[in-house]
């Protein structure tokens, strides 16, 4: 066990984690040059296309130093704020972390928040300056930032480049010398923590675990402590580029287990595996339950696919345990699911994965957050409102509270003004402003989470030309003056387009949504009014003109009353059509609300 090292790689998005992981795999001979491809550990097409890591990936490397053979278990983690739950799970399975900072960009918001996660678990931090081959690299400045952040010595910072392979040998030596070996007792009862799982259509569920104590053997009877069920360990092994079966996996190591489980709800990430005959006394403290930030409805385009969609979501939840969903129904869209996501990118990725991996074409409704409402009759009784249609009657409501977040934006000094304007426009309150270096500022705000759900992140990137990095955490609920904005098409309310908004924004938002829908909804044979309303009061209206068929074309000359008769007949037909006509709302219209500023 003294020759095992478990470590993960943490960094802000696009600071070169996956490229550096590729070099480590090549240097240790885990992957041959012939099989090598960029982002070797990212196995989803989506990750390659976007150049981001979505899932954490675990892999075992063998490395020899000073005549000793070492086993290095590496976990490559995502860098985007929406996938920080993946990072927290990876950190719980490690003793050390490589903190990677881009030498040309310096420390960014997610670098700091991932670092704090690692420090909470008492991980040994190895700071690395990556992308040293770039002409814009600023090693001295960025080294000062790192020293200020973690209080290390300048000699402890390793200069590296994922592209050229500079510093890779040094990183491997540092992992062996500085990261402690895992602690554990091989003779104690088996105790292993599940930190990830995937579904394989042939083998069932494959669970990835890290053994704290004891040994797991092939064919052994094991128990999942959360569900209390017993299974046979049909196949166990370690994680190379492919699954590599073994007869036994010992304490301190990271491995996988296949036990023929087909039901998604029987395996829970954070659960403890133990032996059936000699179980351990207490379960390992898993991860805190994930708190979704953004809620949206996901509905099948064809109502008959509802069960198929449920099946797909369960499979996806195995691979992404931060996805939370429950059934709901909508008048406009039929049966579907109310889903909780960690952010907008997370929502986009889930929708894309459902389409690619399960061939499910889905409609996503306007995202919102969860509110708390209190009634006048019983002011202490609280109701959680996840969907605007669940909001109780405003006349009997005492108050409504919305979730607030504390947000940190790190940016260059020249963009401070425009970022402050954006945050104040989004009902943000400036709390603090700290100069990290001469031209880098950290601005702290408190603002409602609902304001971030709409186009905040995209606009932040555009006002700062991509230089601002953003990170946030929830700080509780506060009372707010919120009202429900309804949208009506052809005098019928479309509940999937309803939103809870602040009273000061309602008129402006209602008008903009109506204009946007007018562009996106195709014209019909009858006139369609689009109205935004607060209760019974209409606050905005646009009209989609009818497609007109020229019924008087064949009636030339003669008395005007002949033309009038034809026009009246057409008018009656249009009136009847408008009463029975259904307006089809295209998928773009549901998401257009998010891009009102384009």
Steps between C-alpha positions, in 0.01 A plus 500: 500500500790737562559510122147616408419867431146628438476852356273717287553795269308821580492828307278764342342409165747509206822509705631181339408218744414241235808575286727464802324174594574375145873568552497317835338198334757502220800544731392210724433280195133453598399580144712424193597775257299320231175517704566853622247770413434842650282495814562124531290465816197689364293225344186697406473658154348803670815552712722489193283736296478764771853440632376473859496219755148414617568180696783418739716218360702262717799304367789304650862558394813300585826687550849400616724735696827418678446126445154507663175431309216739580127486422356845425121540490415819313157664478458774237219737606283759320575872540162664440303627802196289395696177551650580840307203648714266286809671642386464864448124448841455340668693782338270760678201339851656504786603733650765274417741219689663215387864493551614141514869413534634146819712491342741249164548678584475869270390781128507419181458702462124463868442587432653842174317565647158400804570716278565805320169434837322505618678815178402683599135444861565617651416163868562425507771230768501226485833308583482128549785253370363171531629139855630558566468123257782417652835401250673735607300808568710813676257739613758758163674534297178513748337744443798734124445475541129589731577795249755630215251461646186662805636684751262339864559414596606147718185471188282547333634185569273200520663157347278233344485157241243401576559133880455503525264799717741702505420874305171475776290664524762774124479562517119532788527749307760700192272509714217644700715745238748620163321494457261796426131443140398581431385856298187565505150645491206259401264785198706610148430362446625145407869477491667155333819381326528162597826328354441153300252294415438135240288320608240249217347297669154503650482850255713703629760743875545548583673829838672560625499860797584719585242771568646845545174694503129421527306173235424238527162320343370183184297570471635855153584640479874555242739645403854400436668836258765370253253346594209732506260202750220444665417167777283359817676382489339151796703375732740677806682375682825452450785255750515216405642159272194487360319805772265622369198703686381813454219755504752788522873565662615826467792742612838364426407140235624256306241301172394342242231573241331278234306688220468244288784644251619239290746708639854505359586845691215674837672466546836667815706462651556847380158622733260686578146379576242768516119533176309576667253742716749690346846447663820626331682788454846348457628147754748361365852510404558138440830323245759596182481292520714192297824500357575155512868404287514187173319432343432161242262357613237249219354289502243218394647164269200458299422815528125432876520569443591868608160640795489262608844627475383863720199419758724326506750789564220753794373295635854468462560875735206567770672303417848628372481857449878520195468272176494703157445345138432595185452284278799420235588244422813302182600315700605197752215484342196670706273729868559567755558777596789722880491506752669727836602351813658645499777238421595142791312339401189697145532361628539143730196535221278642269593213774429247591166664135387499488567126835339417523205736133403518354648177240691704377825345381714789347842565654700785289769667618838627737435795426649843604458863307387810322759717345488847149639552327572833121536538314769701290238685804313627814722468728228645398238243732504200429368150776433248416621149711334229272591215316831439174306448522374863492856640201544738243777449680835563204640703553241776879517495691677777844514331725319256873441543756429229846340521801732511859421413837647580682546168869564432615639168873516425584727207746749354473853637386653170170303508401584860255776400302297247486195731369711789234648272394150395481373861300801621262458206452142623401629849848428640645672806872577498664362818874516445772578250852365543799561272677162469776657289537836327268405214283222650200573722270272697152652530255343748124538457185372663225448248185292437572160343207547259688784327786267412271242342426734213775631272737614779798276424496569125478875558781490758723332242412757233546815718839372621603358158527156659741612774266484802473178699195439713427286805214499749353324803153522659454713814131441581160656424384863520159663468433650158224676304432225244203457270395231255522598134264295281517471123189441293481388140161539331352574850627163631756502778825315420615378843840390368586865423390645838772654716535655846661841458574808710227762471747762369599277205155366411388756236831504316534121505137445393544732200827339394365145526194593290722652227726194501207257476354700212823436306509128580141377478399423138201684352167316484180543296363705790624797702688406821523746789804451730437653841704534819288533813536548875184343643212648297699805384647484150836681498624431144359379171623413154291362216601243240304596188302231320611354169243645261360305211364731230141370476389791281750419223244316282233766563585788265267782401134508602343618821712561813252295706620182322854565628368591843307171516819299427704697756230454769497126429882489540474704822256248649733213407799674663297570814406134531857394422630728772267337755613145419852577373797389714820700481809278472789648698842405353778380736708813428224715652537332841871572509482839326408659831858433610650691211287814506802727467628349175 
